[in-house]
Coordinates of C-alpha atoms in Angstrom, one line a residue:
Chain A
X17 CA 23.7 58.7 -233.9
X18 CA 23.5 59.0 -238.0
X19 CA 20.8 60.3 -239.6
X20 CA 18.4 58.5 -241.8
X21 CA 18.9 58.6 -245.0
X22 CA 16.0 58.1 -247.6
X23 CA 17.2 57.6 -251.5
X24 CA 14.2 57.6 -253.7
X25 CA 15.4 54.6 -256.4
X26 CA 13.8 55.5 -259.9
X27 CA 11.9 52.9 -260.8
X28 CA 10.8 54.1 -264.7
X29 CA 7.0 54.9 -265.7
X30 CA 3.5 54.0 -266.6
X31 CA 0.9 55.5 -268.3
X32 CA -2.8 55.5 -267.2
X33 CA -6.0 57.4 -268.9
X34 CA -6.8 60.3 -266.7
X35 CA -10.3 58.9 -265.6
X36 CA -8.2 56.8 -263.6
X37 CA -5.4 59.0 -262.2
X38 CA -8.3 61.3 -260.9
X39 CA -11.5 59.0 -260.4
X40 CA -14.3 60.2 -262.5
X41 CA -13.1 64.0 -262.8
X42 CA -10.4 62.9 -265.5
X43 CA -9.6 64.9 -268.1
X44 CA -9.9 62.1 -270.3
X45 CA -6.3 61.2 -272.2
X46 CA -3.0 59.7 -271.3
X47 CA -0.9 60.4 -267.7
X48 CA 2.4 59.3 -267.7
X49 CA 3.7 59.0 -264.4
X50 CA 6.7 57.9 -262.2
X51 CA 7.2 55.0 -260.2
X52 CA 9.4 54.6 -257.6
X53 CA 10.7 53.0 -254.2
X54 CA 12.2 54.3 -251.1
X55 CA 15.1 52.9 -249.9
X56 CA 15.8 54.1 -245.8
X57 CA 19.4 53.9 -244.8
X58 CA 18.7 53.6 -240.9
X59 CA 20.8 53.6 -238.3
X60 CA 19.2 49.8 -237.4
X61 CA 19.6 48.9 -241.0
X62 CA 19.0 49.2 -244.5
X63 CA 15.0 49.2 -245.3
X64 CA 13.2 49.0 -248.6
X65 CA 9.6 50.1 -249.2
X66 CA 8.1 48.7 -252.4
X67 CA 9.9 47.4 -255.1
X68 CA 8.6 49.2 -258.3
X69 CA 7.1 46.9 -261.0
X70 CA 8.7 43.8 -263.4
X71 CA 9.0 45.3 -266.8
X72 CA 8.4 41.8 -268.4
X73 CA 5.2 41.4 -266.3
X74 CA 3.6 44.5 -267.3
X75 CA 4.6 43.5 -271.1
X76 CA 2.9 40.5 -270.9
X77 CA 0.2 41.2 -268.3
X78 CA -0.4 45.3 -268.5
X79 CA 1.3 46.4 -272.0
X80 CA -1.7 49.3 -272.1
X81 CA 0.3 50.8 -269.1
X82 CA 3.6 51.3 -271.6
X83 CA 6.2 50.7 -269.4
X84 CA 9.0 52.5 -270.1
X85 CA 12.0 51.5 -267.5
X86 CA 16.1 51.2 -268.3
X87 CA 18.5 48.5 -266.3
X88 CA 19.3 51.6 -264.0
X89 CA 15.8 51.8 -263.2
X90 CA 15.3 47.8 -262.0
X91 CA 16.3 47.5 -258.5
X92 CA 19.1 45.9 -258.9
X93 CA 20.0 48.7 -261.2
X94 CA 19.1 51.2 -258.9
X95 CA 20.8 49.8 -255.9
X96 CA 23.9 48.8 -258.0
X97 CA 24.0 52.9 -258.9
X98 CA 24.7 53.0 -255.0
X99 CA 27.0 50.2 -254.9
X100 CA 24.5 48.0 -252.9
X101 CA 22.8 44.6 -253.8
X102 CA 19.7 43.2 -252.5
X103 CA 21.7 41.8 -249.9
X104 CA 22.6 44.8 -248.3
X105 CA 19.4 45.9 -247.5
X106 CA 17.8 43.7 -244.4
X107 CA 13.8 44.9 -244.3
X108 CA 11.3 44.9 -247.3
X109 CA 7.9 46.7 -246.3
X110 CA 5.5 46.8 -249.3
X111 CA 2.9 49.7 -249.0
X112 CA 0.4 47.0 -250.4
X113 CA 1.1 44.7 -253.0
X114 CA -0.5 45.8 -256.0
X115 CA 2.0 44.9 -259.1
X116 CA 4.0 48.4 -259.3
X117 CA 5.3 47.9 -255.7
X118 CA 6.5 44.2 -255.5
X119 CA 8.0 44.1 -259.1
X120 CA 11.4 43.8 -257.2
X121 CA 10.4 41.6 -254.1
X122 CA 12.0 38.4 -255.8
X123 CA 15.3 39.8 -255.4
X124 CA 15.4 39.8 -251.7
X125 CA 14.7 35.8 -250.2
X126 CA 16.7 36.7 -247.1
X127 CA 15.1 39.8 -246.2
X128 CA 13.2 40.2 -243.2
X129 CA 9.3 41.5 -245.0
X130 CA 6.2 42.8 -243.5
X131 CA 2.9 44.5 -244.7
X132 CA -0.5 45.0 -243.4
X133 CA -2.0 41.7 -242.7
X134 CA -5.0 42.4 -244.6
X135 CA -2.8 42.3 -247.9
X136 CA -1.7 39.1 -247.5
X137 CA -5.5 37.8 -248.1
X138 CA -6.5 40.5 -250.5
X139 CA -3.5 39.1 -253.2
X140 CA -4.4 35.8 -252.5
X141 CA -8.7 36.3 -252.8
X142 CA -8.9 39.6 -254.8
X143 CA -12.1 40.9 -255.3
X144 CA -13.4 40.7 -258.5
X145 CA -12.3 43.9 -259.7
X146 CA -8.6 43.6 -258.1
X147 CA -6.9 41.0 -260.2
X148 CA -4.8 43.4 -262.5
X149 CA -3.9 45.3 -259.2
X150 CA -2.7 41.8 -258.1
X151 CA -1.5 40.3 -260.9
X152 CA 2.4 40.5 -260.3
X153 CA 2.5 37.6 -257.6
X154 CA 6.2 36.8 -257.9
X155 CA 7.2 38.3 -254.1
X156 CA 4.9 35.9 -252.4
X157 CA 4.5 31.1 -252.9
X158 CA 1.5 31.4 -250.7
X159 CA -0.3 34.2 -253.0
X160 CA 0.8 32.7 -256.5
X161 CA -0.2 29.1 -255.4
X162 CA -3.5 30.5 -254.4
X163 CA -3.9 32.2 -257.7
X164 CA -2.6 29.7 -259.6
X165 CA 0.1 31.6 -260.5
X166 CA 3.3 29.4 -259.8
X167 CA 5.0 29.9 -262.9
X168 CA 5.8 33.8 -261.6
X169 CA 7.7 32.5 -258.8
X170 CA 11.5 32.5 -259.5
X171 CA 13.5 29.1 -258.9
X172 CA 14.2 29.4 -255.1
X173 CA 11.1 30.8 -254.1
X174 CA 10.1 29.0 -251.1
X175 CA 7.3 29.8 -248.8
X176 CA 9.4 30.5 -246.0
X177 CA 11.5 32.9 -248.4
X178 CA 8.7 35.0 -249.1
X179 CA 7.0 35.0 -246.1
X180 CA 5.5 38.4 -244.6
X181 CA 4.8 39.6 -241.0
X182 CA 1.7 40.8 -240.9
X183 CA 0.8 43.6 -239.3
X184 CA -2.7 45.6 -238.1
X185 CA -3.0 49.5 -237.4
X186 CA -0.3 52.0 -237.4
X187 CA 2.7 50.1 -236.7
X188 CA 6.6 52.1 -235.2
X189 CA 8.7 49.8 -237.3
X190 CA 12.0 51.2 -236.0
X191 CA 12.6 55.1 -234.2
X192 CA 11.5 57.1 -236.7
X193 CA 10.0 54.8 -238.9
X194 CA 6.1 54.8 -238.8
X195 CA 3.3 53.2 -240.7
X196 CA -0.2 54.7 -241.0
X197 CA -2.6 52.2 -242.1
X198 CA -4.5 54.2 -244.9
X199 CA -6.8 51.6 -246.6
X200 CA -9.2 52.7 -249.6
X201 CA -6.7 52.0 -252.4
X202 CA -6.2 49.1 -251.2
X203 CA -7.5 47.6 -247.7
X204 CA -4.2 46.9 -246.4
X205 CA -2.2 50.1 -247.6
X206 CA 0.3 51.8 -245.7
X207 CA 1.5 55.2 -246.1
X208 CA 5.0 56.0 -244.2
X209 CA 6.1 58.8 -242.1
X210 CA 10.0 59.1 -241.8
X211 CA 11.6 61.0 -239.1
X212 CA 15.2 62.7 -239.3
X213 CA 17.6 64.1 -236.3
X214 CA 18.1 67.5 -238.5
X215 CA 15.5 68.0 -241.0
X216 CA 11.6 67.8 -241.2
X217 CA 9.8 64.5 -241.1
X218 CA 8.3 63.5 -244.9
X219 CA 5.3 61.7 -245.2
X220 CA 5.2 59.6 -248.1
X221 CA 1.3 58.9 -249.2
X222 CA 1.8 56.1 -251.6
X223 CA -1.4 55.5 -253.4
X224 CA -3.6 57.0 -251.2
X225 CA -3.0 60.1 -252.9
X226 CA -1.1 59.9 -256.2
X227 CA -0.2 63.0 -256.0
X228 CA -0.6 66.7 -254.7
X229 CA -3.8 67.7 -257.3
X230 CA -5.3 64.0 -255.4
X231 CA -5.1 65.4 -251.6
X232 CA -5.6 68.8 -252.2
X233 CA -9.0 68.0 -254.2
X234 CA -9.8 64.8 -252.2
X235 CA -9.8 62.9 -255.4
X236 CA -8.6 59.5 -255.1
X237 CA -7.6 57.0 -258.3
X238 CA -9.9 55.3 -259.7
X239 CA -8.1 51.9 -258.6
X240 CA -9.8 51.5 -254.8
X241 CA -11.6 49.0 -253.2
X242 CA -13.5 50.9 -250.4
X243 CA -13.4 54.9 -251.8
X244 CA -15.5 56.0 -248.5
X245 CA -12.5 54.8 -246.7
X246 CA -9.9 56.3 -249.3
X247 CA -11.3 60.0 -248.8
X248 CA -11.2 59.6 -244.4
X249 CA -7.2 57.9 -245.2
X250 CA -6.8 61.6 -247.3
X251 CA -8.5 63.6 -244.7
X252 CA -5.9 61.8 -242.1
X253 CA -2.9 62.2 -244.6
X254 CA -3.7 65.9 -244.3
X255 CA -3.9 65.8 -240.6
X256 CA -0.9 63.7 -239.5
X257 CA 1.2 66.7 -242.5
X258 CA 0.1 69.2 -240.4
X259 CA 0.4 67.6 -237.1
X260 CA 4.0 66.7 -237.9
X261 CA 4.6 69.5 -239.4
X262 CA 6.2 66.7 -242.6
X263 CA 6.9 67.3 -246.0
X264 CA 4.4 65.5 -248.4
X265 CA 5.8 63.0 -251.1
X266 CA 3.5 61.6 -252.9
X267 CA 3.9 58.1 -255.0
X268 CA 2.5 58.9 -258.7
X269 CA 2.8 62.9 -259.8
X270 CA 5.1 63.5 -262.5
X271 CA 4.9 67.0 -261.8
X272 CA 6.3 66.7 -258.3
X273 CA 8.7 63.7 -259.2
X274 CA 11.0 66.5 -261.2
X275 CA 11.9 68.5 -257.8
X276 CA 12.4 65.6 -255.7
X277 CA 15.7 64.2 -254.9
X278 CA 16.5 61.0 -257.0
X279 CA 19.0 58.8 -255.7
X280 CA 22.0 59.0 -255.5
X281 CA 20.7 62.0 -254.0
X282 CA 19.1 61.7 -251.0
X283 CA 16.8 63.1 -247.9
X284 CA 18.1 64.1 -244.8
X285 CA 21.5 63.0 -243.5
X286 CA 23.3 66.2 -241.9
X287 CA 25.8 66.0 -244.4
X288 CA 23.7 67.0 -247.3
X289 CA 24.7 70.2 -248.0
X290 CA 20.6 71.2 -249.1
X291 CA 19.7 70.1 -246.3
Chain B
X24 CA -57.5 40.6 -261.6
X25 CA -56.4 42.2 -264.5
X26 CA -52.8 41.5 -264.8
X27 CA -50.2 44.0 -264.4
X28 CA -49.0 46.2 -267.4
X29 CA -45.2 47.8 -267.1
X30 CA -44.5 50.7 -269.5
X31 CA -40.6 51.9 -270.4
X32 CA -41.0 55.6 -270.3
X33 CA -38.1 56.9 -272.8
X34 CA -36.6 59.4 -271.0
X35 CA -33.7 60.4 -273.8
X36 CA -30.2 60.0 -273.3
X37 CA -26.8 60.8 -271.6
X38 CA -23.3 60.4 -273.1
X39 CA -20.8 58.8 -270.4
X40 CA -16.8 57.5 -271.2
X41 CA -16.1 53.9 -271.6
X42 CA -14.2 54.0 -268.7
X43 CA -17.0 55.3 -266.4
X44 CA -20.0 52.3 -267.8
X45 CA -17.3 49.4 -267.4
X46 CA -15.1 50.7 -264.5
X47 CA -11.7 50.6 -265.2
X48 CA -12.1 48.4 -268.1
X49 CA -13.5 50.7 -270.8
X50 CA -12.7 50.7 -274.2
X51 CA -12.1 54.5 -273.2
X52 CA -13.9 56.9 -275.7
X53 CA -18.2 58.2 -276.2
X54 CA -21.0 56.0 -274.9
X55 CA -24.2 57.1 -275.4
X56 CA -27.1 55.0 -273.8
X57 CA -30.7 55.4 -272.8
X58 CA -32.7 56.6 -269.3
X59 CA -35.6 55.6 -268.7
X60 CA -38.9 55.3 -266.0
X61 CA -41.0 52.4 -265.6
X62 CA -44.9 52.8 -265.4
X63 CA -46.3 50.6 -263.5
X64 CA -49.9 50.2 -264.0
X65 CA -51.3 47.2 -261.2
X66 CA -54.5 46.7 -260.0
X67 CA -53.5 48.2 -257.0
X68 CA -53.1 51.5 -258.9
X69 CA -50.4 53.1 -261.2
X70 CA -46.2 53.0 -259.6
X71 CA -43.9 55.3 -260.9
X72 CA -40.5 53.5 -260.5
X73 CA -37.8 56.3 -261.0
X74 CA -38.6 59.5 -263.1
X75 CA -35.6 60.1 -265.1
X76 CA -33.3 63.2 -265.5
X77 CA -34.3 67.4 -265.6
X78 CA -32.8 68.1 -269.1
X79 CA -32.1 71.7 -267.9
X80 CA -29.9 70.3 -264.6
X81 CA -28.3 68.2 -267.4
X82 CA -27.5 71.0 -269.7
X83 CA -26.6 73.2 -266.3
X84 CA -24.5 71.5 -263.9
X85 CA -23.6 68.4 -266.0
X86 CA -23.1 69.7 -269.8
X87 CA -20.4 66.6 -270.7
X88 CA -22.9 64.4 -270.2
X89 CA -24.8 65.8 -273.9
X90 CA -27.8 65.2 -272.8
X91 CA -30.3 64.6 -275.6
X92 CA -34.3 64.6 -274.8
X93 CA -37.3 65.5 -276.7
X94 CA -40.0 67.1 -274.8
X95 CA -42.0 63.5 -275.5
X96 CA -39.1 62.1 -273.0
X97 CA -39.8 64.1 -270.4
X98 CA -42.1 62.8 -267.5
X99 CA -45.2 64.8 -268.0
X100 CA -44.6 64.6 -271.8
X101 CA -44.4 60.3 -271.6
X102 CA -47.1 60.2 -269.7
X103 CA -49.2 62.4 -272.4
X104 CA -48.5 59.7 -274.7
X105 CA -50.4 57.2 -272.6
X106 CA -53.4 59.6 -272.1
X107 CA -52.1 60.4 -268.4
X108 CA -50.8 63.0 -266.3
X109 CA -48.7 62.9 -262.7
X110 CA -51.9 63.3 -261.3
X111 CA -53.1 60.2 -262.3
X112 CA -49.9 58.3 -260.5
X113 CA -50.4 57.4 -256.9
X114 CA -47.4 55.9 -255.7
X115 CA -43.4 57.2 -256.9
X116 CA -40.8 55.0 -255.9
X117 CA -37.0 55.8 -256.6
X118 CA -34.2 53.2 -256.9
X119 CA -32.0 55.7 -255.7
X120 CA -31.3 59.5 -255.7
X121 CA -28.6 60.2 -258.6
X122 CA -30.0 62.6 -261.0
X123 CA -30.9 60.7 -264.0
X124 CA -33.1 58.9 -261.9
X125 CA -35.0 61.9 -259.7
X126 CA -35.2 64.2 -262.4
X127 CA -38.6 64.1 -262.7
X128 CA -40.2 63.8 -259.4
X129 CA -41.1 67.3 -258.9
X130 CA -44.1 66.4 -260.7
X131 CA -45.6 64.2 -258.0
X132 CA -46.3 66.1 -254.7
X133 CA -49.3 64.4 -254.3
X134 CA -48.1 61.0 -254.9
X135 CA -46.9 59.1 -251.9
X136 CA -42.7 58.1 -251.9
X137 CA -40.8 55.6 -251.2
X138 CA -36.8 55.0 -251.2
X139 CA -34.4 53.0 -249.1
X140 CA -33.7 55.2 -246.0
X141 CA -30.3 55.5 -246.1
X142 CA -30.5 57.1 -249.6
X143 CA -32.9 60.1 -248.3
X144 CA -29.6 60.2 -246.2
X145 CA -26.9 60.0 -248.5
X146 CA -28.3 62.8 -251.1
X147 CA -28.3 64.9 -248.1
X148 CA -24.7 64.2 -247.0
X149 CA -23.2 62.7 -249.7
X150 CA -19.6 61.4 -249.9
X151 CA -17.1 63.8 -251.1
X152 CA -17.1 62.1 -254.5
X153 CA -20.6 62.0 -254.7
X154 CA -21.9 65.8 -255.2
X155 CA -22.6 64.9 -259.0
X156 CA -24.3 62.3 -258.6
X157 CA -26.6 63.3 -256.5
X158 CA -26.8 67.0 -258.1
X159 CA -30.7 67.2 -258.5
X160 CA -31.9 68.1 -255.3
X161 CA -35.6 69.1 -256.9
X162 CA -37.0 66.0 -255.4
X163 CA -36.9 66.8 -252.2
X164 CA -37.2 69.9 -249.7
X165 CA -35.3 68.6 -247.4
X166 CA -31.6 67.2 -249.4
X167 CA -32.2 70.7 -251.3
X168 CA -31.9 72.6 -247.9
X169 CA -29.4 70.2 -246.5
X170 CA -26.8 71.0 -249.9
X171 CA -28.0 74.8 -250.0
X172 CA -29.5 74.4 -253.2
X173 CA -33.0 75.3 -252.5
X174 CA -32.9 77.2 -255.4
X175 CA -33.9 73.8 -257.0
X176 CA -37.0 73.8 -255.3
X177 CA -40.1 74.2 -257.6
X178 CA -42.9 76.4 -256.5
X179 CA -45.0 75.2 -254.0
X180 CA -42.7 72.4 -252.9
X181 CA -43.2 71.2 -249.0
X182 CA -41.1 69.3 -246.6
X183 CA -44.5 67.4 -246.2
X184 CA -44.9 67.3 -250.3
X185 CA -41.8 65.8 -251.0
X186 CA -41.4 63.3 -248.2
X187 CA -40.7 59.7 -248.6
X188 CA -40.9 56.8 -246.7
X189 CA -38.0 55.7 -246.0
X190 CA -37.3 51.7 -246.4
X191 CA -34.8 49.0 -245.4
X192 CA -34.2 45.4 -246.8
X193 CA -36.1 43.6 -249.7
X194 CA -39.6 45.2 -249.3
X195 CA -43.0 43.9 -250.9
X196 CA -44.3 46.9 -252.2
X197 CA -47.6 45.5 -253.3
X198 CA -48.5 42.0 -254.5
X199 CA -45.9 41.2 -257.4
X200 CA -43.9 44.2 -256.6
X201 CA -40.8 43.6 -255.1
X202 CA -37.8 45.6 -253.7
X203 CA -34.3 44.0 -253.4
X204 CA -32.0 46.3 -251.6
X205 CA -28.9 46.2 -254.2
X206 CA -26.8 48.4 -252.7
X207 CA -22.8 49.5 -254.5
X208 CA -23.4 52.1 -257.0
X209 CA -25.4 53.8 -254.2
X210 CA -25.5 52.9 -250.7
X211 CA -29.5 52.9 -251.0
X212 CA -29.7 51.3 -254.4
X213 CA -33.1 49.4 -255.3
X214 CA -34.0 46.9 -258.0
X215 CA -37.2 46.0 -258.7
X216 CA -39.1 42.8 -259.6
X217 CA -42.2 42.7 -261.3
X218 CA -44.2 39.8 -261.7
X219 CA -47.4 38.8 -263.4
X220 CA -50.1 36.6 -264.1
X221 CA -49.7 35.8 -267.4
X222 CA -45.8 35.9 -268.2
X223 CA -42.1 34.9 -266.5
X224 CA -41.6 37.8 -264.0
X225 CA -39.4 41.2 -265.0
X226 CA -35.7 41.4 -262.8
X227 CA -35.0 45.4 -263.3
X228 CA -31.2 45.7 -262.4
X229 CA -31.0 49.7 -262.6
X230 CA -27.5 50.8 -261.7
X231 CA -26.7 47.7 -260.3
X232 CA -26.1 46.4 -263.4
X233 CA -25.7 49.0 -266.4
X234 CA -26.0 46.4 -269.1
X235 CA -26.0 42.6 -270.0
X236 CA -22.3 42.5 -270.3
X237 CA -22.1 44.7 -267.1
X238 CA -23.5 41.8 -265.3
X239 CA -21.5 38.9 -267.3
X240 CA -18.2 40.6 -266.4
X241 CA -19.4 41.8 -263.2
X242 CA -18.2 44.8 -264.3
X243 CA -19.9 47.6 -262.2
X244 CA -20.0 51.0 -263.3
X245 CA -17.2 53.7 -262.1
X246 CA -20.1 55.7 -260.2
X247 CA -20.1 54.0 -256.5
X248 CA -19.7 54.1 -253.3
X249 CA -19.0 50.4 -252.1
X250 CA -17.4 48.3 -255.0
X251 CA -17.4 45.2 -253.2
X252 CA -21.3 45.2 -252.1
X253 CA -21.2 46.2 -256.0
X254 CA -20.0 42.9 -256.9
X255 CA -22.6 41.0 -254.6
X256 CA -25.0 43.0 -255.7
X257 CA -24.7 41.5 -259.0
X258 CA -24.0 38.2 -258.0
X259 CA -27.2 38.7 -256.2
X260 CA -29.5 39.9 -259.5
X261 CA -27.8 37.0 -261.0
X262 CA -29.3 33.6 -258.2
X263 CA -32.4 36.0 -258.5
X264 CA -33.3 36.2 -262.4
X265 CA -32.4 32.5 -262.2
X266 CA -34.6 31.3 -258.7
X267 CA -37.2 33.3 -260.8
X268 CA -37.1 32.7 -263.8
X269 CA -37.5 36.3 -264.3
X270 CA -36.5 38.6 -267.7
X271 CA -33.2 40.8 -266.9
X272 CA -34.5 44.2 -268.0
X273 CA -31.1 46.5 -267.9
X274 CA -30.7 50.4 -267.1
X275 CA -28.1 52.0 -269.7
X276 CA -27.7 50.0 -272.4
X277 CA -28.0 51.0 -275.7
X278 CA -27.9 47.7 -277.5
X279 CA -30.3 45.6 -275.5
X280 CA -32.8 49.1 -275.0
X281 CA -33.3 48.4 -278.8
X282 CA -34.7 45.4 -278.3
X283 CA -37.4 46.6 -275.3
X284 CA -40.9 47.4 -275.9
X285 CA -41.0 50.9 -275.3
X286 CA -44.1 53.3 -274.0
X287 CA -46.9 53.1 -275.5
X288 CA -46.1 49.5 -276.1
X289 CA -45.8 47.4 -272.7
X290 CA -44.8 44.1 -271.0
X291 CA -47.4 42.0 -269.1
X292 CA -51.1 41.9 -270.0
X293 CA -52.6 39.3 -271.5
X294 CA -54.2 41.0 -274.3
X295 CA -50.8 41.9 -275.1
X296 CA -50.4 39.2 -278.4
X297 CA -47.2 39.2 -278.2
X298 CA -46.8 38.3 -274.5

């Protein structure tokens, strides 16, 4: 059987003060920091987890983030530097569906999607400190309409379309594929563990630890909605490393972003040479 | 009955980021605001509802927060203005544990205590982001011990000195003295109602609600440990000041401090003219 192979597509940057990278420890100042998604070339299929973030929504909606992203950096830019389209990949898994991980849902109506059930209500009835998290509602008719956000939704955006699976706990999504449910960031965040025939697994944290400094200091961002529950989701992140003896990746971390494999480079297929 | 008399007890000042009094909001940048006790004086006898912050802790373990305080804005020293000393307060009360708030409690072992039982818990144990917050262990013999900083400990301090009863739910303390458990920025958060014969009753938020525009933008602070109770903690303060009638006194907040009466000056009895 092939090996899975995991591209990370480059999905630009943000900028955030750094009160809100680390919660409360800071420094103070501007972070800019990467943004990316994960596309999983599996031997059942081609899956994508998150979708970056829409450079004319954070314009309009979050230009105090200062987006900087090229065409190559879109997802149909970065999937075009592959020679895919949106049609070649089958699955779309968001971690949770805070605005810089569904920026690039709209591109994929025949996809098969899931998340954590939980998200579905949370982007629909934020609390009342979540609606910049949620603000990008473009990937789902149900959550814009229940926002009052209908004008996002791209002509062809039907409710089947954009329809999740929901799902509770961790969840096996295919061999080798497996979501930990790691709420605090959000309550229905996922981090994902992928499993390779000829290398270690990695354990991508998403945003339950931006980045290496965040887990090793339990220090969450500042952008939670249950932080007792964000620091137990570290404390497991940590355990399931070990346990699985995987390599961390972490989701926002300039620093680590500059020696990690950016597509078309990729993790773990038996033909890469690094490997 | 005489009526009840409440006396703001300037207790100087702390310097916070924008960021950490409107959570994730801001403006970033310097915000200085007030701390302050209330003075309770009631026929029942005299309540001291929190006792500010230990300007040498401050200066010690929490320097960025520039603390500024006169020795007339200490505890013992506001208290002189009044003619008093800790001696002649019978009863201490804390809305919760964090530092700016216990500061001064070492100067009551004689007094009885009372807190919300779960926050005699979580000073002991706090959550991992929570060690600053509840720095000032001086108030009690027990958290001191429990976070090996015994060193804290005045002279003379007892487990049986510095015990509190422990309380759960909306408690009457006395007649016109009123507990709402207003949990969020700490688990075992307190506000306190005071009402009076001969004026609309007082509705002190504390950290529930930083400022006026805190609670019109339900914008909680970035110190807490349940964001969500935050929010209907507020939303709670809110029906209450209105069911009441009562006068929203806030906790940090420089603009509307301004406009309090301030020690010696007080709220509530009718010789007061201006009440």
């Amino acid at each position: 059987m092939p090996d899975t192979r995991v591209f990370l597509l480059d999905g630009g940057s943000l900028v955030l003060d750094g009160f809100h990278v680390f919660w409360n420890r800071g420094p103070a100042g501007e972070v800019r920091f990467p943004v990316y998604s994960i596309l999983i070339d599996h031997p059942q299929g081609r899956f994508l987890f998150d979708s970056g973030y829409d450079l004319a929504h954070v314009q309009a909606v979050l230009p105090f983030e200062k987006p900087q992203q090229t065409a190559e950096q879109t997802i149909p830019g970065a999937l075009g530097l592959l020679g895919l389209t949106p049609a070649d990949v089958g699955v779309v898994v968001n971690s949770h569906f805070h605005f810089d991980h569904v920026g690039g849902n709209k591109f994929f109506p025949h996809a098969k999607k899931f998340c954590h059930a939980a998200e579905l209500r949370q982007a629909s009835y934020p609390a009342a400190f979540e609606g910049l998290g949620y603000s990008d509602l473009s990937f789902s008719v149900a959550a814009a309409e229940a926002r009052g956000k209908a004008d996002q939704l791209l002509p062809g955006a039907t409710l089947e379309n954009t329809a999740f699976e929901g799902l509770e706990g961790d969840v096996d999504l295919a061999p080798g594929l497996r979501l930990f449910h790691t709420p605090g960031h959000a309550i229905g965040h996922y981090s994902l563990m992928v499993e390779f025939n000829a290398r270690r697994p990695i354990l991508f944290t998403i945003d339950a630890a931006y980045s290496r400094k965040s887990l090793d200091t339990l220090c969450q961002s500042s952008f939670h909605i249950d932080p007792v529950a964000g620091v137990q989701s570290m404390l497991r992140l940590r355990q399931l490393a070990e346990e699985h003896d995987a390599e961390l990746i972490f989701s926002h971390d300039a620093e680590s972003f500059a020696g990690y494999r950016i597509s078309p480079a990729f993790y773990g297929s038996p033909e890469a040479a690094a490997d």
